mmCIF file of C-alpha atoms in Angstrom:
data_model
loop_
_atom_site.group_PDB
_atom_site.id
_atom_site.type_symbol
_atom_site.label_atom_id
_atom_site.label_comp_id
_atom_site.label_asym_id
_atom_site.label_seq_id
_atom_site.Cartn_x
_atom_site.Cartn_y
_atom_site.Cartn_z
ATOM 1 C CA UNK Z 1 161.136 -72.005 -62.313
ATOM 2 C CA UNK Z 2 158.708 -70.032 -64.491
ATOM 3 C CA UNK Z 3 157.874 -67.770 -61.529
ATOM 4 C CA UNK Z 4 161.555 -66.906 -61.110
ATOM 5 C CA UNK Z 5 161.755 -66.090 -64.819
ATOM 6 C CA UNK Z 6 158.638 -63.913 -64.476
ATOM 7 C CA UNK Z 7 160.480 -61.727 -61.963
ATOM 8 C CA UNK Z 8 163.323 -60.876 -64.355
ATOM 9 C CA UNK Z 9 161.356 -58.474 -66.609
ATOM 10 C CA UNK Z 10 160.554 -56.322 -63.593
ATOM 11 C CA UNK Z 11 164.279 -56.057 -62.841
ATOM 12 C CA UNK Z 12 165.248 -55.151 -66.391
ATOM 13 C CA UNK Z 13 162.409 -52.717 -67.015
ATOM 14 C CA UNK Z 14 162.613 -51.308 -63.493
ATOM 15 C CA UNK Z 15 166.292 -50.386 -63.737
ATOM 16 C CA UNK Z 16 166.178 -49.312 -67.377
ATOM 17 C CA UNK Z 17 164.923 -45.770 -66.573
ATOM 18 C CA UNK Z 18 167.675 -45.420 -63.966
ATOM 19 C CA UNK Z 19 170.318 -46.320 -66.544
ATOM 20 C CA UNK Z 20 168.919 -43.871 -69.097
ATOM 21 C CA UNK Z 21 168.796 -41.121 -66.488
ATOM 22 C CA UNK Z 22 172.393 -41.775 -65.509
ATOM 23 C CA UNK Z 23 173.499 -41.735 -69.143
ATOM 24 C CA UNK Z 24 171.440 -38.662 -69.995
ATOM 25 C CA UNK Z 25 170.428 -37.385 -73.406
ATOM 26 C CA UNK Z 26 167.148 -36.442 -75.057
ATOM 27 C CA UNK Z 27 164.106 -38.713 -75.434
ATOM 28 C CA UNK Z 28 165.263 -39.357 -79.013
ATOM 29 C CA UNK Z 29 168.677 -40.488 -77.726
ATOM 30 C CA UNK Z 30 167.068 -42.702 -75.107
ATOM 31 C CA UNK Z 31 164.537 -44.213 -77.489
ATOM 32 C CA UNK Z 32 167.102 -45.068 -80.173
ATOM 33 C CA UNK Z 33 169.711 -46.326 -77.688
ATOM 34 C CA UNK Z 34 167.148 -48.540 -75.978
ATOM 35 C CA UNK Z 35 166.026 -50.086 -79.271
ATOM 36 C CA UNK Z 36 169.604 -50.606 -80.500
ATOM 37 C CA UNK Z 37 170.669 -52.308 -77.263
ATOM 38 C CA UNK Z 38 167.581 -54.524 -77.284
ATOM 39 C CA UNK Z 39 168.365 -55.507 -80.875
ATOM 40 C CA UNK Z 40 171.870 -56.562 -79.813
ATOM 41 C CA UNK Z 41 170.314 -58.992 -77.317
ATOM 42 C CA UNK Z 42 167.940 -60.178 -80.036
ATOM 43 C CA UNK Z 43 170.788 -60.900 -82.485
ATOM 44 C CA UNK Z 44 172.893 -62.677 -79.847
ATOM 45 C CA UNK Z 45 169.928 -64.798 -78.767
ATOM 46 C CA UNK Z 46 169.191 -65.780 -82.355
ATOM 47 C CA UNK Z 47 172.806 -66.665 -83.146
ATOM 48 C CA UNK Z 48 173.116 -68.825 -80.029
ATOM 49 C CA UNK Z 49 169.854 -70.775 -80.331
ATOM 50 C CA UNK Z 50 169.184 -70.609 -84.104
ATOM 51 C CA UNK Z 51 165.425 -70.995 -83.478
ATOM 52 C CA UNK Z 52 162.918 -71.726 -86.240
ATOM 53 C CA UNK Z 53 160.368 -69.091 -87.243
ATOM 54 C CA UNK Z 54 158.181 -68.718 -90.310
ATOM 55 C CA UNK Z 55 157.939 -65.540 -92.386
ATOM 56 C CA UNK Z 56 154.376 -64.715 -91.194
ATOM 57 C CA UNK Z 57 155.436 -65.183 -87.565
ATOM 58 C CA UNK Z 58 158.531 -63.012 -88.120
ATOM 59 C CA UNK Z 59 156.666 -60.101 -89.707
ATOM 60 C CA UNK Z 60 153.806 -60.299 -87.218
ATOM 61 C CA UNK Z 61 156.268 -60.007 -84.318
ATOM 62 C CA UNK Z 62 158.145 -57.265 -86.188
ATOM 63 C CA UNK Z 63 154.884 -55.283 -86.366
ATOM 64 C CA UNK Z 64 154.354 -55.788 -82.625
ATOM 65 C CA UNK Z 65 157.766 -54.169 -82.056
ATOM 66 C CA UNK Z 66 156.705 -51.130 -84.087
ATOM 67 C CA UNK Z 67 153.486 -50.915 -82.052
ATOM 68 C CA UNK Z 68 155.577 -50.885 -78.865
ATOM 69 C CA UNK Z 69 157.766 -48.066 -80.188
ATOM 70 C CA UNK Z 70 154.701 -45.916 -80.922
ATOM 71 C CA UNK Z 71 153.531 -46.424 -77.348
ATOM 72 C CA UNK Z 72 156.937 -45.439 -75.967
ATOM 73 C CA UNK Z 73 157.003 -42.301 -78.120
ATOM 74 C CA UNK Z 74 153.502 -41.491 -76.864
ATOM 75 C CA UNK Z 75 154.769 -41.749 -73.313
ATOM 76 C CA UNK Z 76 157.669 -39.396 -74.058
ATOM 77 C CA UNK Z 77 155.229 -36.849 -75.518
ATOM 78 C CA UNK Z 78 152.969 -37.224 -72.484
ATOM 79 C CA UNK Z 79 155.927 -36.486 -70.196
ATOM 80 C CA UNK Z 80 156.032 -33.029 -71.750
ATOM 81 C CA UNK Z 81 152.272 -32.538 -71.865
ATOM 82 C CA UNK Z 82 151.368 -33.699 -68.349
ATOM 83 C CA UNK Z 83 154.667 -34.161 -66.534
ATOM 84 C CA UNK Z 84 156.423 -37.377 -65.578
ATOM 85 C CA UNK Z 85 154.792 -37.659 -62.142
ATOM 86 C CA UNK Z 86 151.323 -37.670 -63.738
ATOM 87 C CA UNK Z 87 152.134 -39.751 -66.796
ATOM 88 C CA UNK Z 88 153.920 -42.735 -65.197
ATOM 89 C CA UNK Z 89 151.159 -43.870 -62.787
ATOM 90 C CA UNK Z 90 148.439 -43.198 -65.366
ATOM 91 C CA UNK Z 91 150.321 -45.092 -68.078
ATOM 92 C CA UNK Z 92 151.026 -48.003 -65.726
ATOM 93 C CA UNK Z 93 147.362 -48.203 -64.761
ATOM 94 C CA UNK Z 94 146.261 -48.121 -68.421
ATOM 95 C CA UNK Z 95 148.752 -50.849 -69.303
ATOM 96 C CA UNK Z 96 147.714 -53.108 -66.454
ATOM 97 C CA UNK Z 97 143.989 -52.754 -66.951
ATOM 98 C CA UNK Z 98 144.147 -53.222 -70.714
ATOM 99 C CA UNK Z 99 146.605 -56.119 -70.750
ATOM 100 C CA UNK Z 100 145.031 -58.067 -67.902
ATOM 101 C CA UNK Z 101 141.468 -57.640 -69.123
ATOM 102 C CA UNK Z 102 142.421 -58.592 -72.699
ATOM 103 C CA UNK Z 103 144.281 -61.643 -71.401
ATOM 104 C CA UNK Z 104 141.269 -62.681 -69.360
ATOM 105 C CA UNK Z 105 138.681 -62.108 -72.099
ATOM 106 C CA UNK Z 106 140.492 -63.393 -75.185
ATOM 107 C CA UNK Z 107 143.345 -65.671 -74.100
ATOM 108 C CA UNK Z 108 141.768 -67.781 -71.376
ATOM 109 C CA UNK Z 109 143.781 -66.325 -68.496
ATOM 110 C CA UNK Z 110 142.232 -66.747 -65.044
ATOM 111 C CA UNK Z 111 139.617 -69.335 -66.091
ATOM 112 C CA UNK Z 112 136.709 -69.759 -63.740
ATOM 113 C CA UNK Z 113 134.711 -67.119 -61.888
ATOM 114 C CA UNK Z 114 136.720 -67.348 -58.656
ATOM 115 C CA UNK Z 115 140.033 -66.902 -60.445
ATOM 116 C CA UNK Z 116 138.649 -63.903 -62.324
ATOM 117 C CA UNK Z 117 137.427 -62.310 -59.098
ATOM 118 C CA UNK Z 118 140.769 -62.867 -57.332
ATOM 119 C CA UNK Z 119 142.710 -61.632 -60.357
ATOM 120 C CA UNK Z 120 140.620 -58.483 -60.766
ATOM 121 C CA UNK Z 121 140.896 -57.686 -57.052
ATOM 122 C CA UNK Z 122 144.678 -58.118 -57.275
ATOM 123 C CA UNK Z 123 144.702 -55.847 -60.330
ATOM 124 C CA UNK Z 124 142.797 -53.130 -58.487
ATOM 125 C CA UNK Z 125 145.168 -53.397 -55.514
ATOM 126 C CA UNK Z 126 148.216 -53.112 -57.799
ATOM 127 C CA UNK Z 127 146.774 -49.996 -59.472
ATOM 128 C CA UNK Z 128 146.147 -48.464 -56.037
ATOM 129 C CA UNK Z 129 149.725 -49.308 -55.041
ATOM 130 C CA UNK Z 130 151.104 -47.726 -58.214
ATOM 131 C CA UNK Z 131 149.137 -44.538 -57.567
ATOM 132 C CA UNK Z 132 150.375 -44.452 -53.957
ATOM 133 C CA UNK Z 133 154.017 -44.679 -55.073
ATOM 134 C CA UNK Z 134 153.468 -41.639 -57.313
ATOM 135 C CA UNK Z 135 152.282 -39.315 -54.537
ATOM 136 C CA UNK Z 136 154.226 -36.045 -54.653
ATOM 137 C CA UNK Z 137 154.335 -32.933 -52.503
ATOM 138 C CA UNK Z 138 155.108 -30.788 -55.550
ATOM 139 C CA UNK Z 139 152.123 -28.710 -56.502
ATOM 140 C CA UNK Z 140 152.046 -27.987 -60.228
ATOM 141 C CA UNK Z 141 149.470 -26.459 -62.505
ATOM 142 C CA UNK Z 142 147.235 -29.277 -63.651
ATOM 143 C CA UNK Z 143 147.817 -30.346 -67.232
ATOM 144 C CA UNK Z 144 145.705 -33.499 -66.970
ATOM 145 C CA UNK Z 145 143.158 -32.480 -69.610
ATOM 146 C CA UNK Z 146 140.766 -34.894 -71.370
ATOM 147 C CA UNK Z 147 142.730 -34.389 -74.605
ATOM 148 C CA UNK Z 148 146.057 -35.313 -72.988
ATOM 149 C CA UNK Z 149 144.589 -38.314 -71.162
ATOM 150 C CA UNK Z 150 142.946 -39.560 -74.372
ATOM 151 C CA UNK Z 151 146.259 -39.206 -76.248
ATOM 152 C CA UNK Z 152 148.058 -41.308 -73.630
ATOM 153 C CA UNK Z 153 145.278 -43.901 -73.629
ATOM 154 C CA UNK Z 154 145.298 -44.264 -77.435
ATOM 155 C CA UNK Z 155 149.083 -44.600 -77.669
ATOM 156 C CA UNK Z 156 149.057 -47.094 -74.791
ATOM 157 C CA UNK Z 157 147.375 -49.516 -77.211
ATOM 158 C CA UNK Z 158 150.882 -50.255 -78.491
ATOM 159 C CA UNK Z 159 151.788 -51.577 -75.042
ATOM 160 C CA UNK Z 160 148.637 -53.708 -74.992
ATOM 161 C CA UNK Z 161 149.618 -55.302 -78.292
ATOM 162 C CA UNK Z 162 153.120 -55.997 -76.986
ATOM 163 C CA UNK Z 163 152.072 -57.391 -73.615
ATOM 164 C CA UNK Z 164 149.420 -59.741 -75.030
ATOM 165 C CA UNK Z 165 151.181 -61.008 -78.159
ATOM 166 C CA UNK Z 166 152.956 -64.009 -76.478
ATOM 167 C CA UNK Z 167 149.521 -65.640 -76.135
ATOM 168 C CA UNK Z 168 148.352 -64.917 -79.690
ATOM 169 C CA UNK Z 169 147.737 -68.053 -81.737
ATOM 170 C CA UNK Z 170 150.208 -67.218 -84.499
ATOM 171 C CA UNK Z 171 153.177 -67.189 -82.066
ATOM 172 C CA UNK Z 172 151.892 -69.096 -79.041
ATOM 173 C CA UNK Z 173 153.884 -72.222 -79.914
ATOM 174 C CA UNK Z 174 156.988 -70.374 -81.151
ATOM 175 C CA UNK Z 175 160.113 -70.352 -78.984
ATOM 176 C CA UNK Z 176 160.687 -67.011 -77.204
ATOM 177 C CA UNK Z 177 164.254 -67.112 -78.516
ATOM 178 C CA UNK Z 178 162.817 -66.863 -82.044
ATOM 179 C CA UNK Z 179 160.462 -63.986 -81.253
ATOM 180 C CA UNK Z 180 162.936 -61.612 -79.633
ATOM 181 C CA UNK Z 181 164.890 -60.691 -82.789
ATOM 182 C CA UNK Z 182 161.968 -59.622 -85.005
ATOM 183 C CA UNK Z 183 160.390 -57.847 -82.056
ATOM 184 C CA UNK Z 184 163.508 -55.789 -81.311
ATOM 185 C CA UNK Z 185 164.089 -55.079 -84.999
ATOM 186 C CA UNK Z 186 160.561 -53.681 -85.156
ATOM 187 C CA UNK Z 187 161.289 -51.484 -82.137
ATOM 188 C CA UNK Z 188 164.547 -50.327 -83.745
ATOM 189 C CA UNK Z 189 162.720 -49.479 -86.976
ATOM 190 C CA UNK Z 190 160.136 -47.403 -85.137
ATOM 191 C CA UNK Z 191 162.812 -45.660 -83.069
ATOM 192 C CA UNK Z 192 164.908 -44.874 -86.164
ATOM 193 C CA UNK Z 193 161.942 -43.333 -87.970
ATOM 194 C CA UNK Z 194 161.137 -41.286 -84.871
ATOM 195 C CA UNK Z 195 164.748 -40.085 -84.606
ATOM 196 C CA UNK Z 196 164.887 -39.006 -88.257
ATOM 197 C CA UNK Z 197 161.590 -37.146 -87.990
ATOM 198 C CA UNK Z 198 162.228 -35.562 -84.595
ATOM 199 C CA UNK Z 199 165.968 -34.831 -84.592
ATOM 200 C CA UNK Z 200 168.124 -36.054 -87.503
ATOM 201 C CA UNK Z 201 171.206 -34.594 -85.818
ATOM 202 C CA UNK Z 202 170.775 -36.995 -82.893
ATOM 203 C CA UNK Z 203 172.790 -39.643 -84.733
ATOM 204 C CA UNK Z 204 175.883 -37.506 -84.192
ATOM 205 C CA UNK Z 205 175.296 -37.227 -80.456
ATOM 206 C CA UNK Z 206 177.284 -39.346 -78.015
ATOM 207 C CA UNK Z 207 174.273 -40.042 -75.779
ATOM 208 C CA UNK Z 208 172.504 -41.709 -78.696
ATOM 209 C CA UNK Z 209 174.894 -44.644 -78.402
ATOM 210 C CA UNK Z 210 175.650 -44.590 -74.684
ATOM 211 C CA UNK Z 211 171.962 -45.310 -74.122
ATOM 212 C CA UNK Z 212 172.477 -48.700 -75.747
ATOM 213 C CA UNK Z 213 173.332 -49.931 -72.234
ATOM 214 C CA UNK Z 214 169.719 -49.384 -71.169
ATOM 215 C CA UNK Z 215 168.606 -51.372 -74.188
ATOM 216 C CA UNK Z 216 170.650 -54.363 -73.084
ATOM 217 C CA UNK Z 217 168.643 -54.446 -69.854
ATOM 218 C CA UNK Z 218 165.428 -54.056 -71.835
ATOM 219 C CA UNK Z 219 166.357 -56.877 -74.207
ATOM 220 C CA UNK Z 220 166.925 -59.357 -71.385
ATOM 221 C CA UNK Z 221 163.643 -58.286 -69.794
ATOM 222 C CA UNK Z 222 161.844 -58.607 -73.126
ATOM 223 C CA UNK Z 223 163.099 -62.146 -73.702
ATOM 224 C CA UNK Z 224 162.128 -63.389 -70.247
ATOM 225 C CA UNK Z 225 158.718 -61.671 -70.494
ATOM 226 C CA UNK Z 226 157.890 -63.768 -73.564
ATOM 227 C CA UNK Z 227 158.747 -66.917 -71.578
ATOM 228 C CA UNK Z 228 156.574 -65.714 -68.681
ATOM 229 C CA UNK Z 229 153.702 -64.652 -70.920
ATOM 230 C CA UNK Z 230 153.585 -68.033 -72.652
ATOM 231 C CA UNK Z 231 154.031 -69.983 -69.436
ATOM 232 C CA UNK Z 232 151.786 -68.100 -67.019
ATOM 233 C CA UNK Z 233 149.463 -66.160 -69.293
ATOM 234 C CA UNK Z 234 149.787 -62.479 -70.080
ATOM 235 C CA UNK Z 235 147.513 -61.326 -67.246
ATOM 236 C CA UNK Z 236 149.687 -62.879 -64.542
ATOM 237 C CA UNK Z 237 152.965 -62.056 -66.305
ATOM 238 C CA UNK Z 238 151.944 -58.407 -66.694
ATOM 239 C CA UNK Z 239 151.144 -58.081 -62.998
ATOM 240 C CA UNK Z 240 154.554 -59.536 -62.117
ATOM 241 C CA UNK Z 241 156.255 -56.840 -64.215
ATOM 242 C CA UNK Z 242 154.570 -54.128 -62.166
ATOM 243 C CA UNK Z 243 157.029 -54.832 -59.366
ATOM 244 C CA UNK Z 244 159.514 -53.063 -61.632
ATOM 245 C CA UNK Z 245 158.056 -49.709 -60.645
ATOM 246 C CA UNK Z 246 159.314 -50.447 -57.117
ATOM 247 C CA UNK Z 247 162.854 -51.020 -58.362
ATOM 248 C CA UNK Z 248 162.611 -47.813 -60.367
ATOM 249 C CA UNK Z 249 161.225 -45.823 -57.460
ATOM 250 C CA UNK Z 250 163.759 -46.927 -54.850
ATOM 251 C CA UNK Z 251 166.543 -46.873 -57.410
ATOM 252 C CA UNK Z 252 165.678 -43.258 -58.085
ATOM 253 C CA UNK Z 253 165.872 -42.483 -54.369
ATOM 254 C CA UNK Z 254 169.077 -44.347 -53.504
ATOM 255 C CA UNK Z 255 170.963 -44.394 -56.823
ATOM 256 C CA UNK Z 256 169.874 -41.148 -58.448
ATOM 257 C CA UNK Z 257 169.520 -39.422 -55.065
ATOM 258 C CA UNK Z 258 166.058 -38.049 -55.747
ATOM 259 C CA UNK Z 259 164.800 -36.338 -52.606
ATOM 260 C CA UNK Z 260 161.568 -37.498 -51.019
ATOM 261 C CA UNK Z 261 159.733 -36.035 -48.055
ATOM 262 C CA UNK Z 262 158.715 -38.205 -45.111
ATOM 263 C CA UNK Z 263 155.114 -38.171 -46.376
ATOM 264 C CA UNK Z 264 156.137 -39.200 -49.890
ATOM 265 C CA UNK Z 265 158.374 -41.996 -48.582
ATOM 266 C CA UNK Z 266 155.524 -43.302 -46.407
ATOM 267 C CA UNK Z 267 153.149 -43.468 -49.370
ATOM 268 C CA UNK Z 268 155.839 -45.143 -51.491
ATOM 269 C CA UNK Z 269 156.458 -47.769 -48.813
ATOM 270 C CA UNK Z 270 152.800 -48.686 -48.378
ATOM 271 C CA UNK Z 271 152.219 -48.622 -52.131
ATOM 272 C CA UNK Z 272 155.178 -50.939 -52.686
ATOM 273 C CA UNK Z 273 153.853 -53.397 -50.106
ATOM 274 C CA UNK Z 274 150.477 -53.498 -51.876
ATOM 275 C CA UNK Z 275 152.156 -54.109 -55.248
ATOM 276 C CA UNK Z 276 154.295 -56.966 -53.930
ATOM 277 C CA UNK Z 277 151.412 -58.660 -52.095
ATOM 278 C CA UNK Z 278 148.950 -58.378 -54.978
ATOM 279 C CA UNK Z 279 151.520 -59.516 -57.542
ATOM 280 C CA UNK Z 280 152.383 -62.523 -55.351
ATOM 281 C CA UNK Z 281 148.708 -63.426 -55.132
ATOM 282 C CA UNK Z 282 148.479 -63.690 -58.925
ATOM 283 C CA UNK Z 283 151.042 -66.486 -58.854
ATOM 284 C CA UNK Z 284 148.724 -68.603 -56.735
ATOM 285 C CA UNK Z 285 145.339 -67.717 -58.202
ATOM 286 C CA UNK Z 286 144.510 -71.316 -59.080
ATOM 287 C CA UNK Z 287 145.309 -72.569 -55.566
ATOM 288 C CA UNK Z 288 143.424 -69.726 -53.893
ATOM 289 C CA UNK Z 289 140.393 -70.299 -56.083
ATOM 290 C CA UNK Z 290 140.257 -73.909 -54.845
ATOM 291 C CA UNK Z 291 140.694 -72.961 -51.189
ATOM 292 C CA UNK Z 292 138.037 -70.257 -51.333
#
């Protein structure tokens, strides 16, 4: 059952960019709408389950939400600095490497040398698959400078904090239904501050609120990710979420009608196969370690 739950975040996070693209609006609109929609899911979840959570656990999770919002803002800035086609695969690779390695080193994920070897090989294969899906025939002036890459890497730390927090001792035993509300409120706080600083007039724009629909998808994904992170460990759960880039890629082609050349589609297909196979392997690391 936990493996089925672990697949849901990839669906929510994979289709979220498609929804925001369909709705339109500026990065400020998208960021605020996403956080507001996620908060709606957080409030509903809390009202239904009425879970218990202490003040330290609440404010710790709230801070994690703010960390996530800083990472998302950093990604929006990197879109402008390096372009989307360069930022997405690089950001995904940074997230995977950081989250999986932190989970392995500090949270006891993939115990045993064989499990670590299998997990790291799967991680490398997923990164290769992600890079393959980002192949483009468009030739642009390179903006991948050390300064821009360092900026993306530093802001990605917010994603690392978010992806690893379900295994942190302070919240490890807390119900995921209790963690979602403070987390989404933290994201909403960060997004609101960003909106006021970047474009105060955005609150009068229609797209600011239409983008709440993307946040509903994010909220469901966020809740199920906490379940998966606590049940499977953050290293395995994070690799499962990578399948979301496949949903986003093919959704962009067939729903948003983004044109791809035969060469691009070939790379995307092979990259997607690698991602699915390597992510599936992580679900059976313990069994494979015994067999090998």
